[in-house]
Structure formats: structure tokens, C-alpha cells
Coordinates of C-alpha atoms in Angstrom, one line a residue:
Chain S
M178 CA -17.3 -18.5 -13.7
I179 CA -15.6 -17.4 -10.5
Q180 CA -14.6 -14.1 -12.1
V181 CA -18.2 -13.3 -13.0
F182 CA -19.4 -14.3 -9.6
S183 CA -16.7 -12.1 -7.9
F184 CA -17.5 -9.2 -10.2
Y185 CA -21.2 -9.2 -9.3
L186 CA -20.4 -9.7 -5.7
F187 CA -18.0 -6.8 -5.5
A188 CA -20.1 -4.5 -7.7
A189 CA -23.3 -5.1 -5.8
L190 CA -21.6 -4.7 -2.4
T191 CA -19.9 -1.4 -3.6
I192 CA -23.3 0.1 -4.7
L193 CA -25.1 -1.2 -1.6
S194 CA -22.6 0.1 0.8
A195 CA -22.5 3.5 -1.1
V196 CA -26.2 3.7 -0.6
F197 CA -25.9 2.9 3.1
V198 CA -23.3 5.7 3.4
I199 CA -26.0 8.2 2.8
M200 CA -28.9 6.3 4.3
S201 CA -27.5 5.4 7.7
R202 CA -28.5 7.7 10.5
N203 CA -25.3 7.4 12.5
P204 CA -22.3 9.2 10.9
V205 CA -19.9 6.5 12.3
H206 CA -21.9 3.8 10.5
S207 CA -21.6 6.0 7.4
V208 CA -17.9 6.0 7.6
L209 CA -17.8 2.3 8.1
W210 CA -20.0 1.7 5.1
L211 CA -17.7 4.0 3.1
I212 CA -14.7 1.8 4.1
M213 CA -16.7 -1.2 2.9
A214 CA -17.3 0.6 -0.4
F215 CA -13.6 1.4 -0.8
F216 CA -12.7 -2.2 -0.1
N217 CA -15.1 -3.6 -2.7
A218 CA -13.9 -1.1 -5.2
A219 CA -10.4 -2.4 -4.6
G220 CA -11.7 -5.9 -5.2
L221 CA -13.1 -4.7 -8.6
M222 CA -9.7 -3.3 -9.5
V223 CA -8.0 -6.6 -8.7
L224 CA -10.5 -8.2 -11.1
V225 CA -9.5 -5.9 -14.0
G226 CA -5.9 -6.6 -13.3
A227 CA -4.9 -3.3 -11.6
E228 CA -3.6 -4.9 -8.5
F229 CA -1.2 -2.1 -7.7
I230 CA -4.0 0.5 -7.7
A231 CA -6.1 -1.8 -5.7
M232 CA -3.5 -2.2 -3.0
L233 CA -2.8 1.6 -3.0
L234 CA -6.5 2.2 -2.6
V235 CA -6.6 0.0 0.5
I236 CA -3.4 1.4 2.0
V237 CA -4.2 5.1 1.4
Y238 CA -7.9 5.3 1.6
V239 CA -8.9 2.5 4.0
G240 CA -5.7 2.5 6.0
A241 CA -5.1 6.2 6.4
V242 CA -7.8 8.6 5.1
A243 CA -10.8 6.6 6.5
V244 CA -9.1 6.1 9.8
L245 CA -8.8 9.9 10.2
F246 CA -12.4 10.3 9.1
L247 CA -13.5 7.8 11.7
F248 CA -11.3 9.6 14.2
V249 CA -12.9 12.9 13.6
V250 CA -16.5 11.6 13.4
M251 CA -16.2 9.6 16.6
M252 CA -15.0 12.7 18.4
L253 CA -17.9 14.8 17.2
D254 CA -20.9 15.3 19.4
I255 CA -23.6 15.0 16.8
D256 CA -27.2 16.2 17.0
F257 CA -29.1 13.9 14.6
A258 CA -32.2 16.1 14.5
E259 CA -30.1 19.1 13.4
L260 CA -28.4 16.9 10.8
R261 CA -31.7 15.9 9.3
A262 CA -33.1 19.4 9.2
G263 CA -31.1 20.6 6.2
F264 CA -32.1 17.7 4.0
V265 CA -35.1 19.4 2.3
K266 CA -33.3 22.7 1.9
N267 CA -30.2 21.1 0.3
F268 CA -32.1 18.5 -1.7
P269 CA -32.2 20.5 -5.0
L270 CA -28.4 21.2 -4.8
G271 CA -27.7 17.6 -4.2
L272 CA -29.9 16.6 -7.1
A273 CA -28.1 19.0 -9.4
I274 CA -24.7 17.6 -8.4
A275 CA -26.0 14.1 -9.0
L276 CA -27.3 15.0 -12.4
V277 CA -24.0 16.6 -13.4
L278 CA -22.1 13.5 -12.3
L279 CA -24.5 11.3 -14.2
A280 CA -24.1 13.4 -17.3
E281 CA -20.3 13.2 -17.0
L282 CA -20.5 9.5 -16.6
V283 CA -22.6 9.1 -19.7
F284 CA -20.4 11.4 -21.8
G285 CA -17.3 9.6 -20.5
I286 CA -18.6 6.2 -21.5
G287 CA -19.9 7.5 -24.8
A288 CA -16.5 9.1 -25.6
Y289 CA -14.6 6.0 -24.6
S290 CA -16.8 3.7 -26.7
A291 CA -16.6 6.1 -29.7
G292 CA -13.0 5.1 -30.2
A293 CA -9.4 6.0 -29.4
L294 CA -8.6 9.6 -28.6
E295 CA -6.2 11.3 -31.0
M296 CA -4.9 14.1 -28.8
G297 CA -1.2 14.8 -29.2
H298 CA 0.3 11.4 -28.6
A299 CA -2.2 9.3 -26.8
A300 CA -0.7 5.9 -27.3
A301 CA 0.6 5.6 -23.7
A302 CA -2.6 7.0 -22.3
A303 CA -4.7 4.6 -24.3
S304 CA -2.7 1.5 -23.4
P305 CA -0.7 2.0 -20.2
Q306 CA -0.1 -1.8 -20.0
I307 CA 3.4 -2.5 -21.4
D308 CA 3.6 -6.0 -22.8
G309 CA 5.1 -8.5 -20.3
A310 CA 5.7 -5.9 -17.6
S311 CA 3.9 -6.0 -14.3
N312 CA 1.5 -3.3 -13.1
I313 CA 4.1 -1.5 -11.0
E314 CA 6.6 -1.4 -13.8
S315 CA 4.3 0.0 -16.4
I316 CA 2.9 2.7 -14.0
G317 CA 6.5 3.6 -13.1
A318 CA 7.5 3.8 -16.7
V319 CA 4.7 6.2 -17.5
L320 CA 4.7 8.2 -14.3
Y321 CA 8.5 8.7 -13.9
G322 CA 9.2 8.9 -17.6
K323 CA 6.6 10.5 -19.7
Y324 CA 4.7 12.4 -17.1
L325 CA 7.6 13.2 -14.8
F326 CA 7.0 16.9 -14.6
L327 CA 3.3 16.6 -14.1
F328 CA 4.0 14.1 -11.3
E329 CA 6.5 16.3 -9.6
S330 CA 4.3 19.4 -9.8
A331 CA 1.4 17.3 -8.2
G332 CA 3.9 16.5 -5.5
I333 CA 4.8 20.1 -4.9
I334 CA 1.2 21.2 -4.8
L335 CA 0.6 18.5 -2.1
L336 CA 3.6 19.7 -0.2
V337 CA 2.5 23.3 -0.3
A338 CA -1.0 22.2 0.9
M339 CA 0.6 20.2 3.8
V340 CA 2.8 23.1 4.8
G341 CA -0.1 25.5 4.6
A342 CA -2.3 23.3 6.8
I343 CA 0.5 23.1 9.4
V344 CA 1.1 26.8 9.4
L345 CA -2.6 27.6 9.7
T346 CA -3.2 25.2 12.6
H347 CA 0.0 25.3 14.5
R348 CA 0.1 27.4 17.6
E349 CA 3.1 28.0 19.8
R350 CA 2.3 27.1 23.4
K351 CA 4.5 28.9 26.0
D352 CA 3.1 27.1 29.0
T353 CA 4.3 23.6 28.2
R354 CA 7.7 22.2 28.9
G355 CA 9.1 19.9 26.3
Q356 CA 11.4 17.0 27.0
N357 CA 15.0 17.6 26.0
I358 CA 16.2 14.1 25.4
G359 CA 19.8 15.1 24.7
R360 CA 20.0 16.9 28.0
Q361 CA 18.5 14.0 29.9
I362 CA 21.0 11.6 28.5
R363 CA 24.0 13.8 29.1
R364 CA 23.0 14.3 32.7
R365 CA 25.1 12.3 35.2
P366 CA 24.5 11.5 38.9
Q367 CA 27.2 13.9 40.0
D368 CA 25.4 16.8 38.3
A369 CA 22.3 16.2 40.2
T370 CA 23.3 15.0 43.6
V371 CA 25.8 16.2 46.2
N372 CA 27.0 14.3 49.3
V373 CA 27.2 16.5 52.4
R374 CA 27.9 15.8 56.0
P375 CA 26.5 18.7 58.0
E376 CA 27.4 19.3 61.6
V377 CA 24.7 18.5 64.1
G378 CA 22.2 21.3 64.5
K379 CA 23.5 23.3 61.6
G380 CA 21.3 22.0 58.8
V381 CA 22.0 22.2 55.1
Q382 CA 22.1 25.1 52.7
L383 CA 19.9 24.3 49.7
Chain U
M27 CA -1.0 -28.4 -5.2
T28 CA -3.5 -27.7 -7.9
E29 CA -1.8 -30.4 -10.1
F30 CA -2.1 -33.0 -7.4
F31 CA -5.9 -32.5 -7.3
M32 CA -6.1 -32.4 -11.1
N33 CA -4.4 -35.8 -11.1
L34 CA -7.2 -37.0 -8.9
G35 CA -9.5 -36.4 -11.8
M36 CA -10.9 -32.9 -11.1
N37 CA -11.1 -30.2 -13.7
Y38 CA -8.9 -27.1 -13.3
E39 CA -11.3 -24.8 -11.5
W40 CA -12.3 -27.4 -8.9
A41 CA -8.8 -28.5 -8.4
W42 CA -7.7 -24.8 -7.9
F43 CA -10.6 -24.3 -5.5
V44 CA -9.9 -27.4 -3.4
A45 CA -6.1 -26.7 -3.4
T46 CA -6.7 -23.1 -2.2
I47 CA -9.0 -24.2 0.6
C48 CA -6.4 -26.9 1.7
G49 CA -3.7 -24.2 1.5
I50 CA -5.7 -21.9 3.8
L51 CA -6.3 -24.7 6.3
L52 CA -2.6 -25.8 6.1
I53 CA -1.6 -22.2 7.1
A54 CA -4.4 -21.3 9.5
L55 CA -4.6 -24.5 11.7
P56 CA -0.9 -24.7 12.5
L57 CA -0.9 -20.9 13.0
M58 CA -3.7 -21.3 15.6
L59 CA -1.8 -24.1 17.3
G60 CA 1.4 -22.0 17.1
V61 CA -0.4 -19.0 18.7
A62 CA -1.5 -21.2 21.6
M63 CA 2.0 -22.4 22.1
I64 CA 3.6 -19.0 21.6
I65 CA 1.4 -17.6 24.4
Y66 CA 2.7 -20.3 26.7
A67 CA 6.3 -19.5 25.5
D68 CA 5.7 -15.8 26.1
R69 CA 4.5 -16.4 29.6
K70 CA 7.4 -18.8 30.4
I71 CA 10.1 -16.4 29.1
W72 CA 8.5 -13.5 30.9
A73 CA 8.4 -15.5 34.1
A74 CA 12.0 -16.7 33.7
M75 CA 13.1 -13.1 33.4
A76 CA 11.2 -12.1 36.5
L77 CA 12.6 -15.2 38.3
R78 CA 9.2 -16.9 38.5
R79 CA 8.1 -20.3 37.3
G80 CA 5.3 -19.3 35.0
P81 CA 2.5 -21.7 34.0
N82 CA 3.5 -25.2 35.2
V83 CA 0.4 -26.9 36.4
V84 CA -1.7 -28.0 33.4
G85 CA 0.0 -30.7 31.4
P86 CA 3.7 -31.5 31.4
F87 CA 5.6 -28.3 32.2
G88 CA 2.3 -26.4 31.9
L89 CA 2.3 -27.0 28.1
L90 CA -1.4 -27.3 28.0
Q91 CA -2.0 -24.0 29.9
S92 CA -3.2 -22.1 26.8
F93 CA -5.8 -24.8 26.0
A94 CA -7.1 -24.7 29.5
D95 CA -7.4 -20.9 29.2
G96 CA -9.2 -21.3 25.9
L97 CA -11.6 -23.8 27.4
K98 CA -12.3 -21.5 30.3
V99 CA -12.9 -18.5 28.1
F100 CA -15.1 -20.6 25.8
L101 CA -17.4 -21.6 28.6
Q102 CA -17.8 -18.0 29.9
E103 CA -20.9 -16.0 29.3
T104 CA -20.7 -13.4 26.5
I105 CA -21.7 -10.1 28.1
I106 CA -22.8 -7.3 25.8
P107 CA -23.1 -4.0 27.6
S108 CA -26.6 -2.6 27.3
A109 CA -25.3 0.8 26.1
A110 CA -23.1 -0.8 23.5
N111 CA -23.7 -0.7 19.8
K112 CA -24.5 -4.4 19.5
G113 CA -23.6 -5.2 15.9
L114 CA -20.3 -3.3 15.8
F115 CA -19.4 -4.6 19.3
L116 CA -19.5 -8.2 18.0
I117 CA -18.0 -7.4 14.6
A118 CA -14.9 -5.7 16.0
P119 CA -13.1 -8.8 17.4
I120 CA -14.0 -10.7 14.2
I121 CA -12.3 -8.0 12.2
T122 CA -9.1 -8.2 14.3
F123 CA -8.9 -11.9 14.2
T124 CA -9.6 -12.2 10.4
V125 CA -7.1 -9.5 9.5
A126 CA -4.5 -11.2 11.6
L127 CA -4.9 -14.3 9.5
L128 CA -5.2 -12.7 6.1
A129 CA -1.7 -11.4 5.7
W130 CA -0.3 -14.9 6.0
A131 CA -1.5 -15.6 2.5
V132 CA 1.6 -14.1 0.9
I133 CA 4.3 -15.4 3.3
P134 CA 6.7 -17.7 1.6
F135 CA 7.3 -20.8 3.8
N136 CA 9.7 -22.4 1.4
S137 CA 10.6 -21.7 -2.2
G138 CA 7.2 -22.3 -3.9
A139 CA 5.3 -22.9 -0.7
I140 CA 3.3 -19.8 -0.8
L141 CA -0.5 -19.5 -0.9
A142 CA -0.8 -16.4 -3.1
D143 CA 2.4 -15.7 -5.1
I144 CA 1.3 -12.2 -6.2
N145 CA 3.3 -9.4 -7.7
V146 CA 2.3 -6.9 -5.0
G147 CA 2.9 -9.2 -2.0
L148 CA 4.5 -6.7 0.2
L149 CA 1.9 -4.0 -0.6
Y150 CA -0.7 -6.6 0.3
V151 CA 0.9 -7.1 3.7
L152 CA 1.0 -3.3 4.2
A153 CA -2.6 -3.0 3.2
I154 CA -3.8 -5.8 5.5
S155 CA -1.8 -4.5 8.4
S156 CA -3.3 -1.1 8.0
L157 CA -6.7 -2.7 8.4
G158 CA -5.8 -4.0 11.9
V159 CA -6.6 -0.7 13.5
Y160 CA -10.3 -1.0 12.7
G161 CA -10.9 -3.9 15.0
V162 CA -9.5 -1.8 17.9
V163 CA -11.2 1.5 16.9
I164 CA -14.6 0.0 16.3
A165 CA -14.3 -1.9 19.6
G166 CA -13.5 1.3 21.5
W167 CA -16.3 3.2 20.0
A168 CA -19.0 0.5 20.1
S169 CA -18.3 -0.3 23.8
N170 CA -19.7 3.1 24.6
S171 CA -17.4 3.4 27.6
K172 CA -14.7 5.9 28.2
Y173 CA -11.6 3.9 28.8
P174 CA -12.1 1.8 25.7
F175 CA -12.7 4.9 23.7
F176 CA -9.4 6.6 24.9
S177 CA -7.7 3.4 24.0
A178 CA -9.2 3.4 20.6
M179 CA -8.0 6.9 19.9
R180 CA -4.5 6.1 21.1
A181 CA -4.5 3.0 18.9
A182 CA -5.6 4.9 15.8
A183 CA -2.9 7.5 16.2
Q184 CA -0.2 5.1 17.1
M185 CA -0.8 2.7 14.3
I186 CA -1.0 5.4 11.7
S187 CA 2.2 7.0 12.9
Y188 CA 4.3 3.9 12.8
E189 CA 2.8 2.6 9.5
V190 CA 4.3 5.6 7.8
S191 CA 7.8 4.8 8.8
I192 CA 7.2 1.0 8.2
G193 CA 6.2 2.0 4.6
F194 CA 9.5 3.8 4.0
I195 CA 11.5 1.0 5.5
L196 CA 9.8 -1.5 3.3
I197 CA 10.6 0.7 0.3
C198 CA 14.3 0.5 1.1
V199 CA 14.0 -3.3 1.1
V200 CA 12.0 -3.3 -2.1
L201 CA 14.5 -1.0 -3.8
W202 CA 17.3 -3.4 -2.9
A203 CA 15.4 -6.5 -3.9
G204 CA 13.9 -5.0 -7.0
S205 CA 10.5 -6.6 -6.5
F206 CA 7.4 -6.4 -4.4
N207 CA 7.0 -10.2 -4.6
M208 CA 7.8 -11.9 -1.3
N209 CA 9.4 -14.9 -2.9
E210 CA 11.6 -12.7 -5.1
I211 CA 12.6 -10.6 -2.1
V212 CA 13.8 -13.8 -0.3
Q213 CA 15.6 -15.0 -3.4
A214 CA 17.3 -11.6 -3.8
Q215 CA 18.8 -12.1 -0.4
K216 CA 20.7 -15.2 -1.4
G217 CA 24.4 -14.3 -1.0
T218 CA 23.6 -10.7 -1.0
V219 CA 26.5 -9.7 1.3
L220 CA 30.0 -10.6 0.4
G221 CA 28.6 -13.3 -1.9
F222 CA 27.8 -15.8 0.9
I223 CA 25.7 -14.2 3.6
N224 CA 21.9 -14.6 3.1
G225 CA 20.0 -11.6 4.4
F226 CA 19.8 -7.9 4.0
V227 CA 20.5 -7.4 7.7
A228 CA 24.2 -7.9 7.1
N229 CA 24.2 -5.1 4.6
P230 CA 25.6 -2.0 6.4
L231 CA 23.2 0.3 4.6
L232 CA 20.1 -1.8 5.4
F233 CA 21.0 -2.8 9.0
P234 CA 19.7 0.5 10.6
M235 CA 16.4 -0.1 8.7
W236 CA 16.1 -3.5 10.3
V237 CA 16.5 -2.0 13.8
L238 CA 13.9 0.6 12.9
F239 CA 11.6 -2.1 11.5
L240 CA 11.9 -4.2 14.7
I241 CA 11.0 -1.3 16.9
S242 CA 8.2 -0.1 14.6
G243 CA 6.9 -3.7 14.5
M244 CA 6.6 -3.6 18.3
A245 CA 4.7 -0.3 18.1
E246 CA 2.5 -1.5 15.2
T247 CA 1.4 -4.6 17.1
A248 CA 1.1 -2.6 20.3
R249 CA 3.5 -4.8 22.2
A250 CA 5.3 -3.6 25.3
P251 CA 7.0 -1.1 25.6
F252 CA 4.4 0.5 23.3
D253 CA 1.3 -1.1 24.7
L254 CA -0.3 2.2 25.5
T255 CA -3.6 1.0 24.1
E256 CA -4.0 -1.4 27.0
A257 CA -2.0 0.4 29.7
E258 CA -3.7 -1.2 32.7
S259 CA -2.6 1.5 35.1
E260 CA -4.4 4.2 33.0
L261 CA -7.1 2.5 30.9
V262 CA -8.2 -0.6 32.8
A263 CA -7.7 -3.1 29.9
G264 CA -8.0 -0.6 27.0
Y265 CA -10.3 -1.5 24.2
Q266 CA -10.9 -5.0 25.6
T267 CA -12.4 -3.7 28.8
E268 CA -16.0 -4.6 28.0
Y269 CA -15.2 -7.8 26.2
S270 CA -15.6 -11.3 27.7
S271 CA -15.7 -14.9 26.6
M272 CA -14.8 -15.7 23.0
A273 CA -14.9 -12.1 21.8
F274 CA -12.0 -11.5 24.2
A275 CA -10.3 -14.7 23.1
L276 CA -10.4 -13.5 19.5
Y277 CA -8.6 -10.3 20.4
W278 CA -6.0 -12.4 22.3
L279 CA -5.4 -14.8 19.4
G280 CA -5.4 -12.0 16.8
E281 CA -2.9 -10.0 18.8
Y282 CA -0.4 -12.9 19.1
A283 CA -1.0 -13.9 15.4
N284 CA 0.0 -10.3 14.5
V285 CA 3.1 -10.5 16.7
L286 CA 4.0 -13.7 15.0
L287 CA 3.4 -12.0 11.6
M288 CA 5.8 -9.2 12.5
C289 CA 8.5 -11.8 13.6
T290 CA 7.9 -13.5 10.2
L291 CA 8.2 -10.3 8.3
N292 CA 11.5 -9.6 10.1
A293 CA 12.7 -13.0 9.1
V294 CA 11.5 -12.8 5.5
L295 CA 12.5 -9.2 4.7
F296 CA 15.8 -8.9 6.5
W297 CA 17.1 -12.3 7.6
G298 CA 16.6 -14.3 4.4
G299 CA 13.3 -16.0 5.2
Y300 CA 13.6 -19.7 4.4
L301 CA 17.2 -19.5 3.3
P302 CA 19.9 -20.7 5.7
P303 CA 22.0 -17.8 7.2
V304 CA 25.0 -18.6 5.0
D305 CA 24.9 -19.6 1.4
W306 CA 26.7 -23.0 1.9
A307 CA 25.4 -26.1 0.2
P308 CA 25.2 -28.5 3.2
L309 CA 23.0 -26.1 5.0
Y310 CA 20.3 -26.4 2.3
V311 CA 19.8 -30.0 3.5
V312 CA 17.7 -28.6 6.3
P313 CA 14.3 -27.8 4.9
G314 CA 13.6 -24.1 4.3
F315 CA 10.6 -24.2 6.6
V316 CA 12.7 -25.1 9.5
W317 CA 15.0 -22.2 8.9
L318 CA 12.1 -19.8 8.8
L319 CA 10.6 -21.3 12.0
V320 CA 13.9 -20.9 13.8
K321 CA 14.1 -17.3 12.8
I322 CA 10.5 -16.6 13.8
L323 CA 11.1 -18.1 17.2
F324 CA 14.3 -16.1 17.6
F325 CA 12.4 -12.9 16.9
F326 CA 9.6 -13.9 19.1
F327 CA 12.2 -14.4 21.9
I328 CA 13.4 -10.8 21.3
F329 CA 9.9 -9.5 21.5
S330 CA 9.3 -11.3 24.8
W331 CA 12.6 -10.2 26.1
V332 CA 11.8 -6.6 25.3
K333 CA 8.4 -7.0 26.9
A334 CA 9.9 -8.3 30.1
T335 CA 12.6 -5.7 30.5
V336 CA 11.7 -2.3 28.9
P337 CA 9.4 0.0 30.8
R338 CA 6.3 1.4 29.0
Y339 CA 6.7 4.6 26.9
R340 CA 4.9 7.7 27.7
Y341 CA 2.4 8.8 25.0
D342 CA 4.2 11.9 23.9
Q343 CA 7.5 10.0 23.7
L344 CA 5.9 7.4 21.5
M345 CA 4.7 10.1 19.1
R346 CA 8.0 11.9 19.2
L347 CA 9.8 8.6 18.4
G348 CA 7.5 7.9 15.5
W349 CA 7.3 11.3 13.8
K350 CA 10.6 13.0 14.8
V351 CA 13.0 10.1 14.7
F352 CA 11.8 7.2 12.7
L353 CA 10.1 9.1 9.9
P354 CA 13.0 11.5 9.0
M355 CA 15.5 8.7 9.4
S356 CA 13.6 6.2 7.1
L357 CA 13.0 9.0 4.6
L358 CA 16.7 9.8 4.6
W359 CA 17.5 6.1 4.1
V360 CA 15.2 5.9 1.1
V361 CA 17.3 8.6 -0.5
L362 CA 20.5 7.0 0.5
V363 CA 19.6 3.5 -0.7
S364 CA 18.2 4.6 -4.0
G365 CA 21.2 6.9 -4.5
W366 CA 23.6 4.1 -3.7
L367 CA 21.8 1.7 -6.0
M368 CA 21.7 4.3 -8.8
L369 CA 25.4 4.8 -8.4
T370 CA 26.4 1.1 -8.3
R371 CA 23.7 -1.1 -9.8
Y372 CA 22.3 1.2 -12.5
G373 CA 25.6 2.7 -13.6
G374 CA 24.9 6.3 -12.3
A375 CA 23.3 7.2 -15.7
V376 CA 20.5 9.6 -15.5

């Protein structure tokens, strides 16, 4: 009873907020609706028993990615009229993408309901849930056991992308003075101050 | 508690429902009372360190000061700036306050006394604490005013930065405990060091992680010396500048509830939670809840102490500390801890 109620609540809110992402006039509102959609999707995942994925969705997407989205969108100076202008021109392209996604969804569901896949050794792919083990343990067993090399190569690709982004955007600035913490801590009063007693009328050599 | 309500003649679903509501109230109401008293304690400690008296007028020893403040704020007019985005302006404090209460669901107050004993308890805490930034960012943007906006930008950058290192620190704890479940993490600390000390903090390999966690916790909750989001000399009052009345009070309460949560996490993850400090039978006579409370108060005292004595960080220093010191160090520690466990606990076999 409560499961059915929660499912329809989360599902309806996910779709509704996804619609508002593209409907709202203000980009900041769009990002906030997107966060709402992520959150409800996480709720759906909890309902199917994938609590680990649900928590990761919230931590990674809501907690980090969407914050950066929001960060960027808030900083932008957006001309709403200009934003609307491209709508008619880009409408066919958007429609084409939507149709492709719909077709993929239909094929995916059709293939799934047609029966188990027999590609190579699909036992683990078909039922990642190991009996009696929690979510995290079964994901770990699959990810760090069977698909270790795929997992590691995904990690390396991400690392390369990260290094690339830093290399592309980093610029050396010559006009700023960084703080040298080590030097500051090593510095003692006698290095910086001297005690002098000048004769009257002579002054001090600086 | 579900059984208790089932014995009263309810069916399972209703008993579960009523038990959960009662559990939420049992946590939230004492928490709100605790926040009110902790604000008083914070002001008293701060005053004592500055050789002042602190609140001492309302009630005996000024104990009712927080309630007087609450009443005053409650009777104020709620002012919404005409240029503000009205809906978001009002939602933002509600988000902060709600998020501050949500994470308490997985805190074990005693063995078995936990509202939601879920497998991914620690991840849940991390997920909820990563939501905290939205209340601040939305407030800053919706106020449509420059100082709150600067404050929101700072808060977003600061919280993301320190969440990264907190994540790695928690992974060290999880590796040692072998579970994400909060209750199991506490139980794993029973006699963990030399067979009789309860708490990961006494473990030489995990002790540096506790120090990092304490400091990151201060940065995550934007407490002094990391309170750059509300640095009054630069940003008036930060993201709260445009807020008044209960909206302001919700920020105030949420902030202190978050500080208490950080103290609790310190106690639960590193100091043995509801276990007594030493695994010695007579100490278990004292209820676990009391031990947890004592530890929370101890950490809150440390938080106040730091607030009263340490000057505020500069923004670039804050970022440097997060990204260039804490992140590499916690990353290194993940490797060290997992390597050590592989060598000792899992037999070194590959």
C-alpha cells in the first residue's frame, strides 16, 4: 500500500519536475527543478531496493554536479528574449532527438521483456543481486571482480579528462604573490626586527 | 517500538506508521530543545573566554535567554524584499532547517535506538549534508542583493571543497569498520584498540583522520574560524542579510542543529558513540545515551572553544587548506588504511 503510494508519488514528481525543467523561463528555476527530478529518481531507486545507487545519485548529482550547475547559471547574465529566439529553429532537431530516445526506450523494454540475454556469460549482468549480500557488497563483487579492467579504464579516462580540463584552463599568473606558509612559520622576530639606539640627530639607516 | 503498538491491537502497517512518527518526534523535539540550550551554552562559553558574563538576565542564570530570543523573533514582521524571488526566498530557510533535521534519522542513540537502521547509513548522512548548501545558495540568489549573493558563492565553493575530504575520511572509517551501517560502525569500535579502548580515535592510523574530520566539520558547518559565508566585516550578515523573523530563526536553528550533528558524527564515528570510553563491564551500567550525550557536549565545547579563540581564515587560505592539504592527505590515508587492512586483516592475499 505505502509502496504503491510512494511509487506513484515519486514517479509523478519526477516527470512533473522534468517537464518544469524545460518549461520554466528562468534557468535557475530549471536547475532547481532538475535537482527535484534527481531527488525523486533517487526515491524510485530506493523503492526498487537499489539504496546504494540512490545515495550515490544524491551525493554525486544533487550534492556536486547540480551545485556547480547552479553556480554557473547564477553567474550568467541571461537575456531571456535571446534564449527564446532559437526555439523554433531548433525545434526539429529537438524533436528528432526525442524520437530517437523514445525508440531506444521502446527497444530496450521490448528486448528486456523478450527474455534473458545470452551474450557470452550474462549471468552476472542479468542478476547482479547476490543472495544474502547487501547492495554495496554485490556491486563491489561485480565491479572489482568481474569488470575490474573496464572499471579501471573508465577511471583512467576520467583522470585524463580531468587533467585535460586543468591544462586547458590553467593560466600562469605572474602578477600575484602566493603565500609561502613554510617561510611564514619559519620566520622569527629577530629576523624581522632590529633594536637600535641612534645618536640624537643622526637618524637611522634603513 | 513497532511491536509495542502492535500489542495495542494495531495491524503491522499502522503500528509501523505510528511508531515511526513517534520516533521522529522523539528525536526532533529534544533536538529543538537541545539546540535552544546549546545556543545558550555557546554564548556562555564564548563570554567566559572573553571574560564577560554572557546572557544572565532571563530566567535563572539566563537559562531562558534562547526562548526569549525565539519569542522576540516570532513576533517580528516577516519582511520580503520587493526585488526578491518570493517563492525561493521563503523556501530556502525551510530547506536548511529540514535538512538539518533529516540526517538524525540514522544516528544510533543506543544499541537498537535508531530510527532508520539502513545499510547505507553513512552514505545517507553524506547525501543529506551535501544538500545543506542549497538552503544557503538559494537564499543568496533569491535575495537579489549583492552581499547575500557573494556569501552564497562562497558557501557553495566551501562546502563542496570540504565535502570531498570528508568523503575520503569517512571511507577510512568505513574500511576499518567494514560497514556503512552506523550501528555496526559503533559496534566495530568496541575494544578496537589494545582490546579494551572503544573508539577509532585511539588507533594511531585513524587519529590523524579524526583531526581532519574535526576541522572539516567546522568548515562544513561554516563555524568560526571558517565562517566566511557570514563574515560580518565583509558581507554584513552573509546570506541571512535580507531575512527577518521566523525565516531568520530557521537558519539559526538549522545552523546549530548542523553543528550538533557534526559533534555527534565525531562521537559516533571516532569516539565510540554510545559505548563507554573503555570496554569495562561496570561502565556499561550507565546508559549508552548518556555516554553519547557527554561526548556530544564535549565536542560542542571544542567547537565553541575554537570559535572563541581562533581568528577567521582568509578565503584563499581556506581553499588552500581544503584542496592542497586535506584532500591529498585523506587520499593518502585511504591508501594507507586499505593497504594496512589488506596486509593484516585480509592476509595480504591478492
